[in-house]
């Protein structure tokens, strides 16, 4: 008993498909086991994206509304300042001087103010205090005419051509004074300054978030200086937000295909004819930045865990499944190749593969025992066959000896009696020739004929029982004599020119002679031949006898017929001496019967000859 080798089976990969391999299937099972985790992560990320989107929609709208409130508060502060200045200017006769003092103080305290001015009811500027150049009149602004008779504060957004920047005009009428033309006090607020100062703290300083002021048409009125590109990208699509007195939030797409979460909150102030609003635009990538980070981290974590699980499954699958199964396949192949002593070393395992290995070892042991029993039975059969052959040879020898003895007794006893009887008949014929010769001569002639036939039969029987020529002159002469007798009896020409004289033991010579007799008998009975050739020659280690006829040829089925006793007896005679016999149809016609017997060694031949001599 020996263990199977540990090397891999070369046909394992060629006969087992990729997806049919248990190792690959194990990897697929591990991967499928992680699929729910992947699906859960994807669904969780999608849910978080929706939550983040809803949260950013709400936060951006709240931030826009908060910024609008701050803008409103800034405008309200300006309006309060302007009303206080209007009261001071109205009570003074030197309006422009008082306005100049108050305006410079206000502009020094805050950089949001661009200029202050006093205008007539027709819009002609009476006096002004400014940091930059301003137009000479504002009469083209319709709000002056709509609000000229009222006492409410009016605000209006417009772009002053001389300033070249967005500004918000806040105006209030002066209190009427007798004999003094009615006038308005106005101030301009730098909207870009409002845009820079009103962004909530959560969004402040983020260059990716656009914070701007828009007018009623959706056109950007003010923005931070560093956000020109963002403003240009969104300026064409802001009209989708519409106008109105309510805050709105929408997801819009700019011409480049990027998505933005845009919130618009109107700045109401104290006049409803102004349509200025606060715009907060957050890029969608910024919305999902935290979610994408979480998703990437989750994907990397699950990918790492999955990869580690697959690597572990591959390694453990090789150690737990691949290597043991390869070992069992190798052991099975060795069993199939005839090595029944192989055993699996996995039988000590306490798992299913160990159970399979123990079953395999049990099977191998049973096969080995059965093979040993079979070999033992074959050896017994071989020994019995040898005993039977020796017994057959012994029986043949006994029979041949008995036939020889009978032939000698028939020849010596009956032959002598018949010879003596013939002499007596000759004497009677000589002495009765004078007495009624015709009567006695005819009877005596018939008696001589019967005696001659009897003596010929005795000689033929003696030759068949044991040809004396085989003992006296050898096998070659016995074959020639048998061929002549066959030709005389059947009329079939028998050629023996290829018979070489060979010195053989008695049992070999007798076996070949009997095979020749049986072959010639078959030719006479079945072949329908006109000519027979007999060849005998000694070759390397064996003697070869060939009998060929030109008849109809032997039937192949007759060779395998168990009832063909003649062929069977010739095979048995040859096999008893370790030789062989076969008869086949020749391609050119006729039958070829060939017997081969091994030539005994010289020493064994001398021993056999000495035994025969002593016998």
CSV table of N, CA and C in Angstrom, one decimal, residues 370-517:
chain,number,residue,atom,x,y,z
A,370,UNK,N,-9.8,-8.4,-4.6
A,370,UNK,CA,-10.4,-9.1,-5.7
A,370,UNK,C,-9.4,-9.4,-6.8
A,371,UNK,N,-8.5,-8.4,-7.0
A,371,UNK,CA,-7.4,-8.7,-8.0
A,371,UNK,C,-6.5,-9.8,-7.6
A,372,UNK,N,-6.1,-9.8,-6.3
A,372,UNK,CA,-5.3,-10.9,-5.8
A,372,UNK,C,-6.0,-12.2,-5.9
A,373,UNK,N,-7.3,-12.2,-5.5
A,373,UNK,CA,-8.0,-13.5,-5.7
A,373,UNK,C,-8.1,-13.9,-7.1
A,374,UNK,N,-8.2,-12.9,-8.0
A,374,UNK,CA,-8.3,-13.2,-9.4
A,374,UNK,C,-6.9,-13.8,-9.9
A,375,UNK,N,-5.8,-13.1,-9.5
A,375,UNK,CA,-4.5,-13.6,-9.9
A,375,UNK,C,-4.3,-15.0,-9.3
A,376,UNK,N,-4.7,-15.2,-8.0
A,376,UNK,CA,-4.5,-16.5,-7.5
A,376,UNK,C,-5.3,-17.6,-8.2
A,377,UNK,N,-6.6,-17.2,-8.6
A,377,UNK,CA,-7.4,-18.1,-9.4
A,377,UNK,C,-6.7,-18.4,-10.7
A,378,UNK,N,-6.2,-17.3,-11.4
A,378,UNK,CA,-5.5,-17.5,-12.7
A,378,UNK,C,-4.3,-18.4,-12.5
A,379,UNK,N,-3.5,-18.2,-11.4
A,379,UNK,CA,-2.4,-19.1,-11.2
A,379,UNK,C,-2.8,-20.5,-11.0
A,380,UNK,N,-3.9,-20.7,-10.2
A,380,UNK,CA,-4.4,-22.0,-10.0
A,380,UNK,C,-4.9,-22.7,-11.3
A,381,UNK,N,-5.5,-21.9,-12.1
A,381,UNK,CA,-6.0,-22.4,-13.4
A,381,UNK,C,-4.8,-22.7,-14.3
A,382,UNK,N,-3.8,-21.8,-14.3
A,382,UNK,CA,-2.6,-22.1,-15.1
A,382,UNK,C,-1.9,-23.4,-14.6
A,383,UNK,N,-1.8,-23.6,-13.3
A,383,UNK,CA,-1.2,-24.8,-12.8
A,383,UNK,C,-2.0,-26.0,-13.2
A,384,UNK,N,-3.3,-25.9,-13.1
A,384,UNK,CA,-4.2,-27.0,-13.5
A,384,UNK,C,-4.1,-27.3,-14.9
A,385,UNK,N,-4.0,-26.2,-15.8
A,385,UNK,CA,-3.8,-26.5,-17.2
A,385,UNK,C,-2.5,-27.2,-17.5
A,386,UNK,N,-1.4,-26.8,-16.7
A,386,UNK,CA,-0.1,-27.5,-16.9
A,386,UNK,C,-0.3,-28.9,-16.5
A,387,UNK,N,-1.0,-29.2,-15.4
A,387,UNK,CA,-1.1,-30.5,-14.9
A,387,UNK,C,-1.9,-31.3,-16.0
A,388,UNK,N,-3.0,-30.7,-16.5
A,388,UNK,CA,-3.8,-31.4,-17.6
A,388,UNK,C,-3.0,-31.6,-18.8
A,389,UNK,N,-2.1,-30.6,-19.2
A,389,UNK,CA,-1.3,-30.9,-20.3
A,389,UNK,C,-0.3,-32.0,-20.1
A,390,UNK,N,0.3,-32.0,-18.9
A,390,UNK,CA,1.2,-33.1,-18.6
A,390,UNK,C,0.5,-34.4,-18.5
A,391,UNK,N,-0.7,-34.4,-18.0
A,391,UNK,CA,-1.5,-35.6,-17.9
A,391,UNK,C,-1.9,-36.0,-19.3
A,392,UNK,N,-2.2,-35.0,-20.2
A,392,UNK,CA,-2.6,-35.4,-21.6
A,392,UNK,C,-1.4,-36.0,-22.3
A,393,UNK,N,-0.2,-35.4,-22.1
A,393,UNK,CA,1.0,-35.9,-22.7
A,393,UNK,C,1.3,-37.3,-22.2
A,394,UNK,N,1.1,-37.5,-20.9
A,394,UNK,CA,1.3,-38.8,-20.3
A,394,UNK,C,0.3,-39.8,-20.9
A,395,UNK,N,-1.0,-39.4,-21.0
A,395,UNK,CA,-2.0,-40.3,-21.6
A,395,UNK,C,-1.7,-40.6,-23.0
A,396,UNK,N,-1.2,-39.6,-23.8
A,396,UNK,CA,-0.9,-39.8,-25.2
A,396,UNK,C,0.3,-40.8,-25.2
A,397,UNK,N,1.3,-40.6,-24.3
A,397,UNK,CA,2.4,-41.5,-24.3
A,397,UNK,C,2.0,-42.9,-24.0
A,398,UNK,N,1.1,-43.0,-23.0
A,398,UNK,CA,0.6,-44.3,-22.7
A,398,UNK,C,-0.1,-45.0,-23.9
A,399,UNK,N,-1.0,-44.1,-24.5
A,399,UNK,CA,-1.8,-44.6,-25.7
A,399,UNK,C,-0.8,-45.0,-26.8
A,400,UNK,N,0.2,-44.1,-27.0
A,400,UNK,CA,1.1,-44.5,-28.1
A,400,UNK,C,1.9,-45.8,-27.8
A,401,UNK,N,2.3,-45.9,-26.5
A,401,UNK,CA,3.0,-47.1,-26.1
A,401,UNK,C,2.1,-48.3,-26.3
A,402,UNK,N,0.8,-48.1,-25.9
A,402,UNK,CA,-0.2,-49.2,-26.0
A,402,UNK,C,-0.4,-49.6,-27.5
A,403,UNK,N,-0.5,-48.5,-28.3
A,403,UNK,CA,-0.7,-48.8,-29.8
A,403,UNK,C,0.6,-49.4,-30.3
A,404,UNK,N,1.7,-49.0,-29.8
A,404,UNK,CA,3.0,-49.7,-30.3
A,404,UNK,C,3.0,-51.1,-29.9
A,405,UNK,N,2.6,-51.4,-28.6
A,405,UNK,CA,2.6,-52.8,-28.2
A,405,UNK,C,1.6,-53.6,-29.0
A,406,UNK,N,0.4,-53.0,-29.2
A,406,UNK,CA,-0.6,-53.7,-30.0
A,406,UNK,C,-0.1,-54.0,-31.4
A,407,UNK,N,0.5,-52.9,-32.0
A,407,UNK,CA,1.0,-53.1,-33.3
A,407,UNK,C,2.0,-54.2,-33.4
A,408,UNK,N,2.9,-54.3,-32.4
A,408,UNK,CA,3.9,-55.3,-32.4
A,408,UNK,C,3.3,-56.7,-32.2
A,409,UNK,N,2.3,-56.8,-31.3
A,409,UNK,CA,1.6,-58.0,-31.0
A,409,UNK,C,0.9,-58.5,-32.3
A,410,UNK,N,0.2,-57.5,-32.9
A,410,UNK,CA,-0.5,-57.9,-34.1
A,410,UNK,C,0.4,-58.4,-35.2
A,411,UNK,N,1.5,-57.6,-35.3
A,411,UNK,CA,2.5,-58.0,-36.3
A,411,UNK,C,3.2,-59.3,-36.0
A,412,UNK,N,3.5,-59.5,-34.8
A,412,UNK,CA,4.3,-60.7,-34.4
A,412,UNK,C,3.4,-61.9,-34.3
A,413,UNK,N,2.3,-61.7,-33.7
A,413,UNK,CA,1.4,-62.9,-33.5
A,413,UNK,C,0.5,-63.2,-34.7
A,414,UNK,N,-0.4,-62.3,-34.9
A,414,UNK,CA,-1.4,-62.5,-36.0
A,414,UNK,C,-0.6,-62.6,-37.4
A,415,UNK,N,0.4,-61.7,-37.5
A,415,UNK,CA,1.1,-61.8,-38.8
A,415,UNK,C,1.8,-63.1,-39.0
A,416,UNK,N,2.4,-63.7,-37.9
A,416,UNK,CA,3.0,-65.0,-38.0
A,416,UNK,C,2.0,-66.1,-38.3
A,417,UNK,N,0.9,-66.0,-37.6
A,417,UNK,CA,-0.2,-67.0,-37.9
A,417,UNK,C,-0.6,-66.9,-39.3
A,418,UNK,N,-0.9,-65.7,-39.8
A,418,UNK,CA,-1.3,-65.6,-41.2
A,418,UNK,C,-0.2,-66.1,-42.2
A,419,UNK,N,1.0,-65.8,-41.8
A,419,UNK,CA,2.1,-66.3,-42.7
A,419,UNK,C,2.2,-67.8,-42.7
A,420,UNK,N,2.0,-68.4,-41.5
A,420,UNK,CA,2.0,-69.9,-41.4
A,420,UNK,C,0.9,-70.5,-42.1
A,421,UNK,N,-0.3,-69.8,-42.0
A,421,UNK,CA,-1.5,-70.3,-42.7
A,421,UNK,C,-1.3,-70.2,-44.2
A,422,UNK,N,-0.6,-69.2,-44.7
A,422,UNK,CA,-0.3,-69.1,-46.1
A,422,UNK,C,0.6,-70.2,-46.6
A,423,UNK,N,1.6,-70.5,-45.8
A,423,UNK,CA,2.5,-71.6,-46.1
A,423,UNK,C,1.7,-72.9,-46.2
A,424,UNK,N,0.8,-73.1,-45.2
A,424,UNK,CA,0.0,-74.3,-45.3
A,424,UNK,C,-0.9,-74.4,-46.5
A,425,UNK,N,-1.5,-73.3,-46.9
A,425,UNK,CA,-2.3,-73.2,-48.1
A,425,UNK,C,-1.5,-73.5,-49.3
A,426,UNK,N,-0.3,-73.0,-49.3
A,426,UNK,CA,0.6,-73.3,-50.4
A,426,UNK,C,0.9,-74.8,-50.5
A,427,UNK,N,1.1,-75.4,-49.4
A,427,UNK,CA,1.4,-76.9,-49.4
A,427,UNK,C,0.2,-77.6,-49.9
A,428,UNK,N,-1.0,-77.2,-49.4
A,428,UNK,CA,-2.3,-77.9,-49.8
A,428,UNK,C,-2.4,-77.7,-51.3
A,429,UNK,N,-2.2,-76.5,-51.8
A,429,UNK,CA,-2.4,-76.3,-53.2
A,429,UNK,C,-1.4,-77.2,-54.0
A,430,UNK,N,-0.2,-77.4,-53.6
A,430,UNK,CA,0.8,-78.2,-54.3
A,430,UNK,C,0.4,-79.6,-54.3
A,431,UNK,N,-0.2,-80.1,-53.2
A,431,UNK,CA,-0.5,-81.5,-53.0
A,431,UNK,C,-1.9,-81.9,-53.6
A,432,UNK,N,-2.7,-81.0,-53.9
A,432,UNK,CA,-4.0,-81.3,-54.4
A,432,UNK,C,-4.2,-80.8,-55.8
A,433,UNK,N,-3.1,-80.6,-56.4
A,433,UNK,CA,-3.2,-80.1,-57.8
A,433,UNK,C,-3.7,-81.1,-58.7
A,434,UNK,N,-3.5,-82.5,-58.5
A,434,UNK,CA,-3.9,-83.5,-59.4
A,434,UNK,C,-5.3,-83.9,-59.2
A,435,UNK,N,-5.8,-83.7,-58.0
A,435,UNK,CA,-7.2,-84.1,-57.7
A,435,UNK,C,-8.2,-82.9,-57.9
A,436,UNK,N,-9.0,-83.1,-58.9
A,436,UNK,CA,-10.0,-82.1,-59.2
A,436,UNK,C,-9.4,-80.7,-59.1
A,437,UNK,N,-8.5,-80.4,-60.0
A,437,UNK,CA,-7.8,-79.1,-59.9
A,437,UNK,C,-8.7,-77.9,-60.0
A,438,UNK,N,-9.7,-77.9,-60.8
A,438,UNK,CA,-10.5,-76.7,-60.9
A,438,UNK,C,-11.2,-76.3,-59.7
A,439,UNK,N,-11.7,-77.4,-59.0
A,439,UNK,CA,-12.5,-77.1,-57.8
A,439,UNK,C,-11.6,-76.6,-56.7
A,440,UNK,N,-10.5,-77.2,-56.5
A,440,UNK,CA,-9.6,-76.8,-55.4
A,440,UNK,C,-8.8,-75.5,-55.7
A,441,UNK,N,-8.4,-75.4,-56.9
A,441,UNK,CA,-7.6,-74.2,-57.3
A,441,UNK,C,-8.4,-72.9,-57.1
A,442,UNK,N,-9.7,-72.9,-57.5
A,442,UNK,CA,-10.5,-71.7,-57.3
A,442,UNK,C,-10.7,-71.4,-55.8
A,443,UNK,N,-11.0,-72.4,-55.0
A,443,UNK,CA,-11.2,-72.1,-53.6
A,443,UNK,C,-9.9,-71.6,-53.0
A,444,UNK,N,-8.8,-72.3,-53.3
A,444,UNK,CA,-7.5,-71.9,-52.7
A,444,UNK,C,-7.2,-70.5,-53.2
A,445,UNK,N,-7.5,-70.1,-54.4
A,445,UNK,CA,-7.2,-68.7,-54.9
A,445,UNK,C,-7.9,-67.7,-54.0
A,446,UNK,N,-9.2,-68.0,-53.8
A,446,UNK,CA,-10.0,-67.0,-52.9
A,446,UNK,C,-9.4,-66.9,-51.5
A,447,UNK,N,-8.9,-68.1,-51.0
A,447,UNK,CA,-8.3,-68.1,-49.7
A,447,UNK,C,-7.0,-67.3,-49.7
A,448,UNK,N,-6.2,-67.4,-50.7
A,448,UNK,CA,-5.0,-66.6,-50.8
A,448,UNK,C,-5.3,-65.1,-50.9
A,449,UNK,N,-6.4,-64.8,-51.6
A,449,UNK,CA,-6.8,-63.3,-51.7
A,449,UNK,C,-7.2,-62.8,-50.4
A,450,UNK,N,-8.0,-63.6,-49.6
A,450,UNK,CA,-8.4,-63.1,-48.3
A,450,UNK,C,-7.2,-63.0,-47.4
A,451,UNK,N,-6.2,-63.9,-47.5
A,451,UNK,CA,-5.0,-63.8,-46.7
A,451,UNK,C,-4.2,-62.6,-47.0
A,452,UNK,N,-4.1,-62.3,-48.3
A,452,UNK,CA,-3.3,-61.1,-48.7
A,452,UNK,C,-4.0,-59.9,-48.2
A,453,UNK,N,-5.3,-59.8,-48.3
A,453,UNK,CA,-6.0,-58.6,-47.8
A,453,UNK,C,-5.9,-58.5,-46.3
A,454,UNK,N,-6.0,-59.7,-45.6
A,454,UNK,CA,-5.8,-59.6,-44.2
A,454,UNK,C,-4.4,-59.2,-43.8
A,455,UNK,N,-3.4,-59.7,-44.5
A,455,UNK,CA,-2.0,-59.2,-44.1
A,455,UNK,C,-1.8,-57.8,-44.4
A,456,UNK,N,-2.5,-57.3,-45.6
A,456,UNK,CA,-2.3,-55.9,-45.9
A,456,UNK,C,-3.0,-55.0,-44.8
A,457,UNK,N,-4.2,-55.5,-44.3
A,457,UNK,CA,-4.9,-54.8,-43.3
A,457,UNK,C,-4.1,-54.8,-42.0
A,458,UNK,N,-3.4,-55.9,-41.7
A,458,UNK,CA,-2.6,-55.9,-40.5
A,458,UNK,C,-1.5,-54.9,-40.6
A,459,UNK,N,-0.8,-54.9,-41.8
A,459,UNK,CA,0.3,-53.9,-41.9
A,459,UNK,C,-0.2,-52.5,-41.8
A,460,UNK,N,-1.4,-52.2,-42.4
A,460,UNK,CA,-2.0,-50.9,-42.3
A,460,UNK,C,-2.3,-50.5,-40.9
A,461,UNK,N,-3.0,-51.4,-40.2
A,461,UNK,CA,-3.3,-51.1,-38.8
A,461,UNK,C,-2.1,-50.9,-38.0
A,462,UNK,N,-1.1,-51.7,-38.2
A,462,UNK,CA,0.2,-51.5,-37.5
A,462,UNK,C,0.8,-50.1,-37.7
A,463,UNK,N,0.7,-49.7,-39.0
A,463,UNK,CA,1.2,-48.4,-39.4
A,463,UNK,C,0.4,-47.3,-38.7
A,464,UNK,N,-0.9,-47.5,-38.6
A,464,UNK,CA,-1.7,-46.4,-38.0
A,464,UNK,C,-1.5,-46.4,-36.5
A,465,UNK,N,-1.4,-47.6,-35.9
A,465,UNK,CA,-1.2,-47.6,-34.5
A,465,UNK,C,0.1,-47.0,-34.1
A,466,UNK,N,1.1,-47.4,-34.8
A,466,UNK,CA,2.5,-46.9,-34.5
A,466,UNK,C,3.3,-47.2,-35.7
A,467,UNK,N,3.6,-46.2,-36.6
A,467,UNK,CA,4.4,-46.4,-37.7
A,467,UNK,C,5.8,-46.8,-37.3
A,468,UNK,N,6.3,-47.9,-37.6
A,468,UNK,CA,7.6,-48.3,-37.2
A,468,UNK,C,8.7,-47.5,-37.9
A,469,UNK,N,8.3,-46.9,-39.1
A,469,UNK,CA,9.3,-46.1,-39.8
A,469,UNK,C,9.6,-44.8,-39.0
A,470,UNK,N,8.7,-44.4,-38.1
A,470,UNK,CA,8.9,-43.2,-37.3
A,470,UNK,C,10.0,-43.5,-36.3
A,471,UNK,N,10.0,-44.7,-35.7
A,471,UNK,CA,11.0,-45.1,-34.7
A,471,UNK,C,12.3,-45.5,-35.4
A,472,UNK,N,12.2,-46.0,-36.6
A,472,UNK,CA,13.4,-46.6,-37.3
A,472,UNK,C,14.1,-45.5,-38.1
A,473,UNK,N,13.4,-44.7,-38.9
A,473,UNK,CA,14.1,-43.8,-39.8
A,473,UNK,C,13.9,-42.3,-39.4
A,474,UNK,N,13.0,-42.0,-38.5
A,474,UNK,CA,12.8,-40.6,-38.1
A,474,UNK,C,11.6,-39.9,-38.7
A,475,UNK,N,11.4,-38.7,-38.3
A,475,UNK,CA,10.1,-38.0,-38.6
A,475,UNK,C,10.1,-37.6,-40.1
A,476,UNK,N,11.2,-37.2,-40.7
A,476,UNK,CA,11.1,-36.8,-42.1
A,476,UNK,C,10.7,-37.9,-43.0
A,477,UNK,N,11.3,-39.1,-42.8
A,477,UNK,CA,11.0,-40.3,-43.6
A,477,UNK,C,9.5,-40.7,-43.3
A,478,UNK,N,9.1,-40.6,-42.1
A,478,UNK,CA,7.7,-41.0,-41.8
A,478,UNK,C,6.8,-40.1,-42.5
A,479,UNK,N,7.1,-38.8,-42.6
A,479,UNK,CA,6.2,-37.8,-43.3
A,479,UNK,C,6.2,-38.2,-44.8
A,480,UNK,N,7.3,-38.5,-45.4
A,480,UNK,CA,7.3,-38.9,-46.8
A,480,UNK,C,6.5,-40.2,-47.0
A,481,UNK,N,6.7,-41.2,-46.1
A,481,UNK,CA,5.9,-42.4,-46.2
A,481,UNK,C,4.4,-42.1,-46.1
A,482,UNK,N,4.0,-41.3,-45.1
A,482,UNK,CA,2.6,-41.0,-44.9
A,482,UNK,C,2.0,-40.2,-46.1
A,483,UNK,N,2.9,-39.3,-46.8
A,483,UNK,CA,2.4,-38.6,-48.0
A,483,UNK,C,2.2,-39.6,-49.1
A,484,UNK,N,3.1,-40.6,-49.3
A,484,UNK,CA,2.9,-41.6,-50.3
A,484,UNK,C,1.7,-42.4,-50.1
A,485,UNK,N,1.5,-42.8,-48.9
A,485,UNK,CA,0.3,-43.6,-48.6
A,485,UNK,C,-1.0,-42.8,-48.8
A,486,UNK,N,-1.0,-41.5,-48.5
A,486,UNK,CA,-2.1,-40.6,-48.7
A,486,UNK,C,-2.4,-40.4,-50.2
A,487,UNK,N,-1.3,-40.3,-51.0
A,487,UNK,CA,-1.5,-40.1,-52.4
A,487,UNK,C,-2.0,-41.4,-53.1
A,488,UNK,N,-1.6,-42.6,-52.6
A,488,UNK,CA,-2.1,-43.8,-53.1
A,488,UNK,C,-3.6,-44.0,-52.8
A,489,UNK,N,-3.9,-43.6,-51.5
A,489,UNK,CA,-5.3,-43.8,-51.1
A,489,UNK,C,-6.3,-42.9,-51.7
A,490,UNK,N,-5.9,-41.6,-51.9
A,490,UNK,CA,-6.8,-40.5,-52.3
A,490,UNK,C,-6.6,-40.1,-53.7
A,491,UNK,N,-5.5,-40.3,-54.3
A,491,UNK,CA,-5.2,-39.8,-55.6
A,491,UNK,C,-4.8,-38.4,-55.6
A,492,UNK,N,-4.6,-37.7,-54.5
A,492,UNK,CA,-4.2,-36.3,-54.4
A,492,UNK,C,-2.7,-36.3,-54.4
A,493,UNK,N,-2.1,-35.5,-55.3
A,493,UNK,CA,-0.7,-35.3,-55.3
A,493,UNK,C,-0.2,-34.7,-54.0
A,494,UNK,N,0.9,-35.3,-53.4
A,494,UNK,CA,1.4,-34.8,-52.1
A,494,UNK,C,2.9,-34.5,-52.3
A,495,UNK,N,3.3,-33.2,-52.2
A,495,UNK,CA,4.7,-32.8,-52.4
A,495,UNK,C,5.3,-32.7,-51.0
A,496,UNK,N,6.5,-33.4,-50.8
A,496,UNK,CA,7.2,-33.4,-49.6
A,496,UNK,C,8.6,-32.9,-49.8
A,497,UNK,N,8.9,-32.2,-50.8
A,497,UNK,CA,10.3,-31.8,-51.1
A,497,UNK,C,10.8,-30.8,-50.0
A,498,UNK,N,9.9,-30.0,-49.4
A,498,UNK,CA,10.3,-29.1,-48.4
A,498,UNK,C,10.4,-29.6,-47.0
A,499,UNK,N,10.5,-30.9,-46.8
A,499,UNK,CA,10.6,-31.6,-45.5
A,499,UNK,C,12.1,-31.8,-45.2
A,500,UNK,N,12.6,-31.1,-44.2
A,500,UNK,CA,14.0,-31.2,-43.8
A,500,UNK,C,14.1,-32.2,-42.7
A,501,UNK,N,15.1,-33.0,-42.7
A,501,UNK,CA,15.3,-33.9,-41.5
A,501,UNK,C,15.7,-33.1,-40.3
A,502,UNK,N,15.0,-33.4,-39.2
A,502,UNK,CA,15.3,-32.7,-37.9
A,502,UNK,C,15.3,-33.8,-36.8
A,503,UNK,N,16.3,-33.6,-35.9
A,503,UNK,CA,16.4,-34.5,-34.8
A,503,UNK,C,15.5,-34.0,-33.7
A,504,UNK,N,14.4,-34.7,-33.4
A,504,UNK,CA,13.5,-34.3,-32.4
A,504,UNK,C,13.2,-35.3,-31.3
A,505,UNK,N,12.8,-34.9,-30.1
A,505,UNK,CA,12.4,-36.0,-29.2
A,505,UNK,C,11.2,-36.7,-29.7
A,506,UNK,N,11.0,-37.9,-29.1
A,506,UNK,CA,9.9,-38.8,-29.5
A,506,UNK,C,8.5,-38.1,-29.5
A,507,UNK,N,8.3,-37.4,-28.3
A,507,UNK,CA,6.9,-36.8,-28.2
A,507,UNK,C,6.7,-35.7,-29.2
A,508,UNK,N,7.8,-34.9,-29.5
A,508,UNK,CA,7.6,-33.8,-30.5
A,508,UNK,C,7.4,-34.4,-31.9
A,509,UNK,N,8.2,-35.4,-32.3
A,509,UNK,CA,8.1,-36.1,-33.6
A,509,UNK,C,6.7,-36.7,-33.7
A,510,UNK,N,6.2,-37.4,-32.6
A,510,UNK,CA,5.0,-38.1,-32.7
A,510,UNK,C,3.8,-37.1,-32.8
A,511,UNK,N,3.9,-35.9,-32.1
A,511,UNK,CA,2.9,-34.9,-32.1
A,511,UNK,C,2.8,-34.3,-33.5
A,512,UNK,N,3.9,-34.0,-34.2
A,512,UNK,CA,3.9,-33.4,-35.5
A,512,UNK,C,3.4,-34.5,-36.5
A,513,UNK,N,3.7,-35.7,-36.3
A,513,UNK,CA,3.2,-36.8,-37.3
A,513,UNK,C,1.7,-36.9,-37.1
A,514,UNK,N,1.2,-36.9,-35.9
A,514,UNK,CA,-0.2,-37.0,-35.8
A,514,UNK,C,-1.0,-35.7,-36.3
A,515,UNK,N,-0.3,-34.6,-36.2
A,515,UNK,CA,-0.9,-33.3,-36.7
A,515,UNK,C,-1.0,-33.5,-38.3
A,516,UNK,N,0.1,-34.0,-38.9
A,516,UNK,CA,0.2,-34.2,-40.3
A,516,UNK,C,-1.0,-35.2,-40.7
A,517,UNK,N,-1.1,-36.3,-40.0
A,517,UNK,CA,-2.2,-37.3,-40.3
A,517,UNK,C,-3.5,-36.6,-40.3
